[in-house]
Amino acid sequence: MQAITIKFKNKSIPVLNYTHRLSHMDLLSSKLKELELHFEFRKKLKMISMIEIIGDVAIFKYNDGTKLYLEVS
């Protein structure tokens, strides 16, 4: 499995796309654009170590082991 890297603001985040569909990556990018001005989300995004896409859900994994689930469809 190849990790794809996306950039959000000045941070590069590795993304594992288990669905192997580029459309899910596009949906994730558009969802991140929507949340770009959301202050709490940007604050949490600084601590993310990686993102996994499984089905229609993006799982944001933090350095401390916690997870945030975001529906991307």
PDB file of N, CA, C and O in Angstrom:
ATOM      1  N   MET A   1       0.842  -1.176   0.000  1.00  0.00           N
ATOM      2  CA  MET A   1       0.000   0.000   0.000  1.00  0.00           C
ATOM      3  C   MET A   1       0.882   1.232   0.000  1.00  0.00           C
ATOM      4  O   MET A   1       1.770   1.356   0.818  1.00  0.00           O
ATOM      5  N   GLN A   2       0.635   2.118  -0.904  1.00  0.00           N
ATOM      6  CA  GLN A   2       1.419   3.332  -1.041  1.00  0.00           C
ATOM      7  C   GLN A   2       0.706   4.473  -0.323  1.00  0.00           C
ATOM      8  O   GLN A   2      -0.488   4.668  -0.479  1.00  0.00           O
ATOM      9  N   ALA A   3       1.449   5.207   0.479  1.00  0.00           N
ATOM     10  CA  ALA A   3       0.881   6.364   1.172  1.00  0.00           C
ATOM     11  C   ALA A   3       0.986   7.588   0.271  1.00  0.00           C
ATOM     12  O   ALA A   3       2.027   7.872  -0.295  1.00  0.00           O
ATOM     13  N   ILE A   4      -0.115   8.278   0.143  1.00  0.00           N
ATOM     14  CA  ILE A   4      -0.169   9.521  -0.614  1.00  0.00           C
ATOM     15  C   ILE A   4      -0.101  10.655   0.399  1.00  0.00           C
ATOM     16  O   ILE A   4      -0.674  10.571   1.474  1.00  0.00           O
ATOM     17  N   THR A   5       0.584  11.707   0.074  1.00  0.00           N
ATOM     18  CA  THR A   5       0.714  12.832   0.992  1.00  0.00           C
ATOM     19  C   THR A   5      -0.126  13.998   0.493  1.00  0.00           C
ATOM     20  O   THR A   5      -0.079  14.348  -0.677  1.00  0.00           O
ATOM     21  N   ILE A   6      -0.911  14.565   1.419  1.00  0.00           N
ATOM     22  CA  ILE A   6      -1.657  15.770   1.088  1.00  0.00           C
ATOM     23  C   ILE A   6      -1.132  16.904   1.953  1.00  0.00           C
ATOM     24  O   ILE A   6      -0.587  16.674   3.034  1.00  0.00           O
ATOM     25  N   LYS A   7      -1.274  18.103   1.456  1.00  0.00           N
ATOM     26  CA  LYS A   7      -0.839  19.288   2.207  1.00  0.00           C
ATOM     27  C   LYS A   7      -2.070  20.057   2.653  1.00  0.00           C
ATOM     28  O   LYS A   7      -2.963  20.297   1.865  1.00  0.00           O
ATOM     29  N   PHE A   8      -2.087  20.403   3.929  1.00  0.00           N
ATOM     30  CA  PHE A   8      -3.128  21.254   4.477  1.00  0.00           C
ATOM     31  C   PHE A   8      -2.429  22.358   5.229  1.00  0.00           C
ATOM     32  O   PHE A   8      -1.740  22.102   6.204  1.00  0.00           O
ATOM     33  N   LYS A   9      -2.597  23.572   4.720  1.00  0.00           N
ATOM     34  CA  LYS A   9      -1.842  24.721   5.220  1.00  0.00           C
ATOM     35  C   LYS A   9      -0.364  24.409   5.006  1.00  0.00           C
ATOM     36  O   LYS A   9       0.048  24.132   3.903  1.00  0.00           O
ATOM     37  N   ASN A  10       0.452  24.381   6.055  1.00  0.00           N
ATOM     38  CA  ASN A  10       1.888  24.114   5.908  1.00  0.00           C
ATOM     39  C   ASN A  10       2.271  22.716   6.361  1.00  0.00           C
ATOM     40  O   ASN A  10       3.439  22.416   6.509  1.00  0.00           O
ATOM     41  N   LYS A  11       1.297  21.851   6.591  1.00  0.00           N
ATOM     42  CA  LYS A  11       1.570  20.514   7.109  1.00  0.00           C
ATOM     43  C   LYS A  11       1.324  19.458   6.037  1.00  0.00           C
ATOM     44  O   LYS A  11       0.307  19.485   5.359  1.00  0.00           O
ATOM     45  N   SER A  12       2.255  18.528   5.902  1.00  0.00           N
ATOM     46  CA  SER A  12       2.088  17.384   5.010  1.00  0.00           C
ATOM     47  C   SER A  12       1.601  16.205   5.831  1.00  0.00           C
ATOM     48  O   SER A  12       2.189  15.879   6.856  1.00  0.00           O
ATOM     49  N   ILE A  13       0.532  15.567   5.365  1.00  0.00           N
ATOM     50  CA  ILE A  13      -0.081  14.462   6.099  1.00  0.00           C
ATOM     51  C   ILE A  13      -0.139  13.245   5.177  1.00  0.00           C
ATOM     52  O   ILE A  13      -0.702  13.324   4.089  1.00  0.00           O
ATOM     53  N   PRO A  14       0.412  12.097   5.619  1.00  0.00           N
ATOM     54  CA  PRO A  14       0.297  10.877   4.799  1.00  0.00           C
ATOM     55  C   PRO A  14      -1.129  10.330   4.847  1.00  0.00           C
ATOM     56  O   PRO A  14      -1.773  10.338   5.890  1.00  0.00           O
ATOM     57  N   VAL A  15      -1.613   9.858   3.691  1.00  0.00           N
ATOM     58  CA  VAL A  15      -2.963   9.316   3.572  1.00  0.00           C
ATOM     59  C   VAL A  15      -2.867   7.903   3.014  1.00  0.00           C
ATOM     60  O   VAL A  15      -2.266   7.693   1.964  1.00  0.00           O
ATOM     61  N   LEU A  16      -3.475   6.944   3.719  1.00  0.00           N
ATOM     62  CA  LEU A  16      -3.585   5.579   3.220  1.00  0.00           C
ATOM     63  C   LEU A  16      -4.997   5.399   2.695  1.00  0.00           C
ATOM     64  O   LEU A  16      -5.962   5.509   3.442  1.00  0.00           O
ATOM     65  N   ASN A  17      -5.118   5.139   1.409  1.00  0.00           N
ATOM     66  CA  ASN A  17      -6.423   4.989   0.775  1.00  0.00           C
ATOM     67  C   ASN A  17      -6.673   3.510   0.537  1.00  0.00           C
ATOM     68  O   ASN A  17      -6.197   2.938  -0.434  1.00  0.00           O
ATOM     69  N   TYR A  18      -7.422   2.881   1.432  1.00  0.00           N
ATOM     70  CA  TYR A  18      -7.681   1.451   1.311  1.00  0.00           C
ATOM     71  C   TYR A  18      -8.702   1.128   0.231  1.00  0.00           C
ATOM     72  O   TYR A  18      -8.820  -0.015  -0.186  1.00  0.00           O
ATOM     73  N   THR A  19      -9.449   2.120  -0.226  1.00  0.00           N
ATOM     74  CA  THR A  19     -10.441   1.870  -1.270  1.00  0.00           C
ATOM     75  C   THR A  19      -9.813   1.918  -2.667  1.00  0.00           C
ATOM     76  O   THR A  19     -10.424   1.443  -3.616  1.00  0.00           O
ATOM     77  N   HIS A  20      -8.625   2.498  -2.780  1.00  0.00           N
ATOM     78  CA  HIS A  20      -7.909   2.630  -4.055  1.00  0.00           C
ATOM     79  C   HIS A  20      -8.702   3.418  -5.086  1.00  0.00           C
ATOM     80  O   HIS A  20      -8.547   3.221  -6.282  1.00  0.00           O
ATOM     81  N   ARG A  21      -9.571   4.318  -4.637  1.00  0.00           N
ATOM     82  CA  ARG A  21     -10.336   5.169  -5.542  1.00  0.00           C
ATOM     83  C   ARG A  21      -9.851   6.600  -5.401  1.00  0.00           C
ATOM     84  O   ARG A  21      -9.777   7.133  -4.304  1.00  0.00           O
ATOM     85  N   LEU A  22      -9.531   7.202  -6.515  1.00  0.00           N
ATOM     86  CA  LEU A  22      -9.094   8.597  -6.491  1.00  0.00           C
ATOM     87  C   LEU A  22     -10.237   9.538  -6.148  1.00  0.00           C
ATOM     88  O   LEU A  22     -10.011  10.640  -5.645  1.00  0.00           O
ATOM     89  N   SER A  23     -11.469   9.092  -6.386  1.00  0.00           N
ATOM     90  CA  SER A  23     -12.614   9.948  -6.070  1.00  0.00           C
ATOM     91  C   SER A  23     -12.700  10.209  -4.566  1.00  0.00           C
ATOM     92  O   SER A  23     -13.099  11.297  -4.152  1.00  0.00           O
ATOM     93  N   HIS A  24     -12.306   9.220  -3.751  1.00  0.00           N
ATOM     94  CA  HIS A  24     -12.316   9.431  -2.302  1.00  0.00           C
ATOM     95  C   HIS A  24     -11.261  10.447  -1.882  1.00  0.00           C
ATOM     96  O   HIS A  24     -11.479  11.231  -0.953  1.00  0.00           O
ATOM     97  N   MET A  25     -10.139  10.479  -2.576  1.00  0.00           N
ATOM     98  CA  MET A  25      -9.119  11.492  -2.285  1.00  0.00           C
ATOM     99  C   MET A  25      -9.641  12.882  -2.652  1.00  0.00           C
ATOM    100  O   MET A  25      -9.405  13.846  -1.925  1.00  0.00           O
ATOM    101  N   ASP A  26     -10.357  12.973  -3.765  1.00  0.00           N
ATOM    102  CA  ASP A  26     -10.948  14.256  -4.168  1.00  0.00           C
ATOM    103  C   ASP A  26     -11.983  14.717  -3.152  1.00  0.00           C
ATOM    104  O   ASP A  26     -12.051  15.903  -2.814  1.00  0.00           O
ATOM    105  N   LEU A  27     -12.798  13.768  -2.667  1.00  0.00           N
ATOM    106  CA  LEU A  27     -13.800  14.107  -1.657  1.00  0.00           C
ATOM    107  C   LEU A  27     -13.138  14.572  -0.362  1.00  0.00           C
ATOM    108  O   LEU A  27     -13.608  15.517   0.278  1.00  0.00           O
ATOM    109  N   LEU A  28     -12.050  13.920   0.021  1.00  0.00           N
ATOM    110  CA  LEU A  28     -11.322  14.327   1.226  1.00  0.00           C
ATOM    111  C   LEU A  28     -10.750  15.728   1.056  1.00  0.00           C
ATOM    112  O   LEU A  28     -10.859  16.563   1.957  1.00  0.00           O
ATOM    113  N   SER A  29     -10.178  16.003  -0.091  1.00  0.00           N
ATOM    114  CA  SER A  29      -9.623  17.333  -0.353  1.00  0.00           C
ATOM    115  C   SER A  29     -10.693  18.409  -0.287  1.00  0.00           C
ATOM    116  O   SER A  29     -10.479  19.481   0.287  1.00  0.00           O
ATOM    117  N   SER A  30     -11.851  18.132  -0.866  1.00  0.00           N
ATOM    118  CA  SER A  30     -12.927  19.129  -0.835  1.00  0.00           C
ATOM    119  C   SER A  30     -13.464  19.317   0.577  1.00  0.00           C
ATOM    120  O   SER A  30     -13.803  20.426   0.980  1.00  0.00           O
ATOM    121  N   LYS A  31     -13.520  18.234   1.358  1.00  0.00           N
ATOM    122  CA  LYS A  31     -13.975  18.343   2.749  1.00  0.00           C
ATOM    123  C   LYS A  31     -12.989  19.150   3.582  1.00  0.00           C
ATOM    124  O   LYS A  31     -13.387  19.960   4.422  1.00  0.00           O
ATOM    125  N   LEU A  32     -11.696  18.962   3.342  1.00  0.00           N
ATOM    126  CA  LEU A  32     -10.686  19.747   4.051  1.00  0.00           C
ATOM    127  C   LEU A  32     -10.779  21.222   3.667  1.00  0.00           C
ATOM    128  O   LEU A  32     -10.568  22.092   4.506  1.00  0.00           O
ATOM    129  N   LYS A  33     -11.107  21.499   2.410  1.00  0.00           N
ATOM    130  CA  LYS A  33     -11.296  22.896   1.988  1.00  0.00           C
ATOM    131  C   LYS A  33     -12.472  23.526   2.720  1.00  0.00           C
ATOM    132  O   LYS A  33     -12.428  24.699   3.091  1.00  0.00           O
ATOM    133  N   GLU A  34     -13.555  22.744   2.910  1.00  0.00           N
ATOM    134  CA  GLU A  34     -14.718  23.240   3.648  1.00  0.00           C
ATOM    135  C   GLU A  34     -14.356  23.604   5.084  1.00  0.00           C
ATOM    136  O   GLU A  34     -14.843  24.586   5.622  1.00  0.00           O
ATOM    137  N   LEU A  35     -13.519  22.782   5.695  1.00  0.00           N
ATOM    138  CA  LEU A  35     -13.179  22.953   7.109  1.00  0.00           C
ATOM    139  C   LEU A  35     -11.970  23.853   7.325  1.00  0.00           C
ATOM    140  O   LEU A  35     -11.508  24.014   8.451  1.00  0.00           O
ATOM    141  N   GLU A  36     -11.468  24.447   6.255  1.00  0.00           N
ATOM    142  CA  GLU A  36     -10.260  25.264   6.333  1.00  0.00           C
ATOM    143  C   GLU A  36     -10.410  26.459   7.279  1.00  0.00           C
ATOM    144  O   GLU A  36      -9.464  26.841   7.962  1.00  0.00           O
ATOM    145  N   LEU A  37     -11.592  27.024   7.355  1.00  0.00           N
ATOM    146  CA  LEU A  37     -11.806  28.181   8.212  1.00  0.00           C
ATOM    147  C   LEU A  37     -12.327  27.825   9.602  1.00  0.00           C
ATOM    148  O   LEU A  37     -12.552  28.696  10.426  1.00  0.00           O
ATOM    149  N   HIS A  38     -12.526  26.550   9.874  1.00  0.00           N
ATOM    150  CA  HIS A  38     -13.012  26.087  11.178  1.00  0.00           C
ATOM    151  C   HIS A  38     -11.830  26.023  12.148  1.00  0.00           C
ATOM    152  O   HIS A  38     -10.945  25.181  12.022  1.00  0.00           O
ATOM    153  N   PHE A  39     -11.819  26.911  13.116  1.00  0.00           N
ATOM    154  CA  PHE A  39     -10.662  27.074  14.001  1.00  0.00           C
ATOM    155  C   PHE A  39     -10.358  25.818  14.811  1.00  0.00           C
ATOM    156  O   PHE A  39      -9.199  25.411  14.910  1.00  0.00           O
ATOM    157  N   GLU A  40     -11.363  25.192  15.406  1.00  0.00           N
ATOM    158  CA  GLU A  40     -11.135  23.998  16.233  1.00  0.00           C
ATOM    159  C   GLU A  40     -10.566  22.850  15.405  1.00  0.00           C
ATOM    160  O   GLU A  40      -9.698  22.114  15.861  1.00  0.00           O
ATOM    161  N   PHE A  41     -11.043  22.691  14.184  1.00  0.00           N
ATOM    162  CA  PHE A  41     -10.535  21.629  13.313  1.00  0.00           C
ATOM    163  C   PHE A  41      -9.074  21.873  12.957  1.00  0.00           C
ATOM    164  O   PHE A  41      -8.261  20.957  12.987  1.00  0.00           O
ATOM    165  N   ARG A  42      -8.744  23.117  12.621  1.00  0.00           N
ATOM    166  CA  ARG A  42      -7.345  23.433  12.291  1.00  0.00           C
ATOM    167  C   ARG A  42      -6.435  23.194  13.471  1.00  0.00           C
ATOM    168  O   ARG A  42      -5.306  22.732  13.317  1.00  0.00           O
ATOM    169  N   LYS A  43      -6.912  23.496  14.668  1.00  0.00           N
ATOM    170  CA  LYS A  43      -6.123  23.289  15.880  1.00  0.00           C
ATOM    171  C   LYS A  43      -5.850  21.793  16.097  1.00  0.00           C
ATOM    172  O   LYS A  43      -4.736  21.400  16.418  1.00  0.00           O
ATOM    173  N   LYS A  44      -6.869  20.966  15.872  1.00  0.00           N
ATOM    174  CA  LYS A  44      -6.716  19.522  16.023  1.00  0.00           C
ATOM    175  C   LYS A  44      -5.864  18.924  14.912  1.00  0.00           C
ATOM    176  O   LYS A  44      -5.183  17.928  15.104  1.00  0.00           O
ATOM    177  N   LEU A  45      -5.921  19.517  13.735  1.00  0.00           N
ATOM    178  CA  LEU A  45      -5.199  18.989  12.586  1.00  0.00           C
ATOM    179  C   LEU A  45      -3.684  19.059  12.773  1.00  0.00           C
ATOM    180  O   LEU A  45      -2.946  18.276  12.192  1.00  0.00           O
ATOM    181  N   LYS A  46      -3.218  19.963  13.598  1.00  0.00           N
ATOM    182  CA  LYS A  46      -1.783  20.085  13.846  1.00  0.00           C
ATOM    183  C   LYS A  46      -1.206  18.844  14.502  1.00  0.00           C
ATOM    184  O   LYS A  46      -0.027  18.560  14.371  1.00  0.00           O
ATOM    185  N   MET A  47      -2.033  18.075  15.213  1.00  0.00           N
ATOM    186  CA  MET A  47      -1.562  16.906  15.962  1.00  0.00           C
ATOM    187  C   MET A  47      -1.798  15.589  15.229  1.00  0.00           C
ATOM    188  O   MET A  47      -1.519  14.526  15.755  1.00  0.00           O
ATOM    189  N   ILE A  48      -2.302  15.632  14.001  1.00  0.00           N
ATOM    190  CA  ILE A  48      -2.598  14.408  13.254  1.00  0.00           C
ATOM    191  C   ILE A  48      -1.317  13.796  12.703  1.00  0.00           C
ATOM    192  O   ILE A  48      -0.475  14.490  12.141  1.00  0.00           O
ATOM    193  N   SER A  49      -1.186  12.479  12.870  1.00  0.00           N
ATOM    194  CA  SER A  49      -0.006  11.791  12.353  1.00  0.00           C
ATOM    195  C   SER A  49      -0.266  11.173  10.980  1.00  0.00           C
ATOM    196  O   SER A  49       0.637  11.083  10.161  1.00  0.00           O
ATOM    197  N   MET A  50      -1.517  10.715  10.726  1.00  0.00           N
ATOM    198  CA  MET A  50      -1.851  10.138   9.426  1.00  0.00           C
ATOM    199  C   MET A  50      -3.363  10.072   9.251  1.00  0.00           C
ATOM    200  O   MET A  50      -4.107  10.187  10.215  1.00  0.00           O
ATOM    201  N   ILE A  51      -3.789   9.864   8.003  1.00  0.00           N
ATOM    202  CA  ILE A  51      -5.201   9.724   7.664  1.00  0.00           C
ATOM    203  C   ILE A  51      -5.380   8.416   6.907  1.00  0.00           C
ATOM    204  O   ILE A  51      -4.595   8.097   6.021  1.00  0.00           O
ATOM    205  N   GLU A  52      -6.425   7.656   7.268  1.00  0.00           N
ATOM    206  CA  GLU A  52      -6.782   6.444   6.544  1.00  0.00           C
ATOM    207  C   GLU A  52      -8.161   6.643   5.943  1.00  0.00           C
ATOM    208  O   GLU A  52      -9.060   7.164   6.607  1.00  0.00           O
ATOM    209  N   ILE A  53      -8.331   6.254   4.680  1.00  0.00           N
ATOM    210  CA  ILE A  53      -9.636   6.312   4.040  1.00  0.00           C
ATOM    211  C   ILE A  53     -10.143   4.886   3.876  1.00  0.00           C
ATOM    212  O   ILE A  53      -9.513   4.072   3.214  1.00  0.00           O
ATOM    213  N   ILE A  54     -11.264   4.611   4.535  1.00  0.00           N
ATOM    214  CA  ILE A  54     -11.890   3.294   4.453  1.00  0.00           C
ATOM    215  C   ILE A  54     -13.353   3.523   4.097  1.00  0.00           C
ATOM    216  O   ILE A  54     -14.102   4.089   4.892  1.00  0.00           O
ATOM    217  N   GLY A  55     -13.740   3.116   2.913  1.00  0.00           N
ATOM    218  CA  GLY A  55     -15.109   3.365   2.459  1.00  0.00           C
ATOM    219  C   GLY A  55     -15.334   4.856   2.285  1.00  0.00           C
ATOM    220  O   GLY A  55     -14.551   5.545   1.654  1.00  0.00           O
ATOM    221  N   ASP A  56     -16.400   5.361   2.873  1.00  0.00           N
ATOM    222  CA  ASP A  56     -16.727   6.782   2.781  1.00  0.00           C
ATOM    223  C   ASP A  56     -16.280   7.554   4.006  1.00  0.00           C
ATOM    224  O   ASP A  56     -16.741   8.664   4.244  1.00  0.00           O
ATOM    225  N   VAL A  57     -15.386   6.973   4.804  1.00  0.00           N
ATOM    226  CA  VAL A  57     -14.963   7.583   6.057  1.00  0.00           C
ATOM    227  C   VAL A  57     -13.450   7.810   6.044  1.00  0.00           C
ATOM    228  O   VAL A  57     -12.680   6.933   5.660  1.00  0.00           O
ATOM    229  N   ALA A  58     -13.059   9.007   6.465  1.00  0.00           N
ATOM    230  CA  ALA A  58     -11.641   9.313   6.653  1.00  0.00           C
ATOM    231  C   ALA A  58     -11.370   9.246   8.158  1.00  0.00           C
ATOM    232  O   ALA A  58     -12.079   9.858   8.952  1.00  0.00           O
ATOM    233  N   ILE A  59     -10.356   8.472   8.536  1.00  0.00           N
ATOM    234  CA  ILE A  59      -9.998   8.315   9.945  1.00  0.00           C
ATOM    235  C   ILE A  59      -8.708   9.090  10.182  1.00  0.00           C
ATOM    236  O   ILE A  59      -7.668   8.752   9.636  1.00  0.00           O
ATOM    237  N   PHE A  60      -8.814  10.133  10.993  1.00  0.00           N
ATOM    238  CA  PHE A  60      -7.662  10.954  11.343  1.00  0.00           C
ATOM    239  C   PHE A  60      -7.049  10.373  12.603  1.00  0.00           C
ATOM    240  O   PHE A  60      -7.702  10.325  13.641  1.00  0.00           O
ATOM    241  N   LYS A  61      -5.804   9.912  12.518  1.00  0.00           N
ATOM    242  CA  LYS A  61      -5.129   9.312  13.666  1.00  0.00           C
ATOM    243  C   LYS A  61      -4.169  10.326  14.280  1.00  0.00           C
ATOM    244  O   LYS A  61      -3.334  10.889  13.586  1.00  0.00           O
ATOM    245  N   TYR A  62      -4.322  10.522  15.580  1.00  0.00           N
ATOM    246  CA  TYR A  62      -3.493  11.485  16.302  1.00  0.00           C
ATOM    247  C   TYR A  62      -2.276  10.803  16.897  1.00  0.00           C
ATOM    248  O   TYR A  62      -2.223   9.569  17.019  1.00  0.00           O
ATOM    249  N   ASN A  63      -1.300  11.599  17.292  1.00  0.00           N
ATOM    250  CA  ASN A  63      -0.058  11.078  17.878  1.00  0.00           C
ATOM    251  C   ASN A  63      -0.307  10.320  19.173  1.00  0.00           C
ATOM    252  O   ASN A  63       0.430   9.399  19.499  1.00  0.00           O
ATOM    253  N   ASP A  64      -1.339  10.689  19.941  1.00  0.00           N
ATOM    254  CA  ASP A  64      -1.605  10.036  21.221  1.00  0.00           C
ATOM    255  C   ASP A  64      -2.470   8.790  21.097  1.00  0.00           C
ATOM    256  O   ASP A  64      -2.823   8.172  22.085  1.00  0.00           O
ATOM    257  N   GLY A  65      -2.834   8.406  19.861  1.00  0.00           N
ATOM    258  CA  GLY A  65      -3.596   7.184  19.641  1.00  0.00           C
ATOM    259  C   GLY A  65      -5.084   7.403  19.460  1.00  0.00           C
ATOM    260  O   GLY A  65      -5.805   6.469  19.126  1.00  0.00           O
ATOM    261  N   THR A  66      -5.590   8.597  19.694  1.00  0.00           N
ATOM    262  CA  THR A  66      -7.013   8.857  19.496  1.00  0.00           C
ATOM    263  C   THR A  66      -7.312   9.020  18.012  1.00  0.00           C
ATOM    264  O   THR A  66      -6.415   9.233  17.203  1.00  0.00           O
ATOM    265  N   LYS A  67      -8.605   8.907  17.673  1.00  0.00           N
ATOM    266  CA  LYS A  67      -9.022   8.973  16.285  1.00  0.00           C
ATOM    267  C   LYS A  67     -10.201   9.909  16.133  1.00  0.00           C
ATOM    268  O   LYS A  67     -11.010  10.057  17.033  1.00  0.00           O
ATOM    269  N   LEU A  68     -10.289  10.526  14.963  1.00  0.00           N
ATOM    270  CA  LEU A  68     -11.424  11.355  14.583  1.00  0.00           C
ATOM    271  C   LEU A  68     -11.963  10.809  13.274  1.00  0.00           C
ATOM    272  O   LEU A  68     -11.211  10.612  12.328  1.00  0.00           O
ATOM    273  N   TYR A  69     -13.252  10.512  13.245  1.00  0.00           N
ATOM    274  CA  TYR A  69     -13.890   9.969  12.043  1.00  0.00           C
ATOM    275  C   TYR A  69     -14.619  11.087  11.320  1.00  0.00           C
ATOM    276  O   TYR A  69     -15.375  11.841  11.928  1.00  0.00           O
ATOM    277  N   LEU A  70     -14.403  11.192  10.005  1.00  0.00           N
ATOM    278  CA  LEU A  70     -15.019  12.228   9.197  1.00  0.00           C
ATOM    279  C   LEU A  70     -15.602  11.594   7.938  1.00  0.00           C
ATOM    280  O   LEU A  70     -14.880  10.940   7.180  1.00  0.00           O
ATOM    281  N   GLU A  71     -16.904  11.766   7.739  1.00  0.00           N
ATOM    282  CA  GLU A  71     -17.543  11.243   6.532  1.00  0.00           C
ATOM    283  C   GLU A  71     -17.179  12.163   5.366  1.00  0.00           C
ATOM    284  O   GLU A  71     -17.348  13.380   5.443  1.00  0.00           O
ATOM    285  N   VAL A  72     -16.668  11.584   4.300  1.00  0.00           N
ATOM    286  CA  VAL A  72     -16.190  12.391   3.172  1.00  0.00           C
ATOM    287  C   VAL A  72     -17.133  12.360   1.982  1.00  0.00           C
ATOM    288  O   VAL A  72     -16.917  13.077   1.020  1.00  0.00           O
ATOM    289  N   SER A  73     -18.183  11.566   2.017  1.00  0.00           N
ATOM    290  CA  SER A  73     -19.081  11.502   0.863  1.00  0.00           C
ATOM    291  C   SER A  73     -20.163  12.550   0.935  1.00  0.00           C
ATOM    292  O   SER A  73     -20.380  13.195   1.894  1.00  0.00           O
TER     293      SER A  73
END
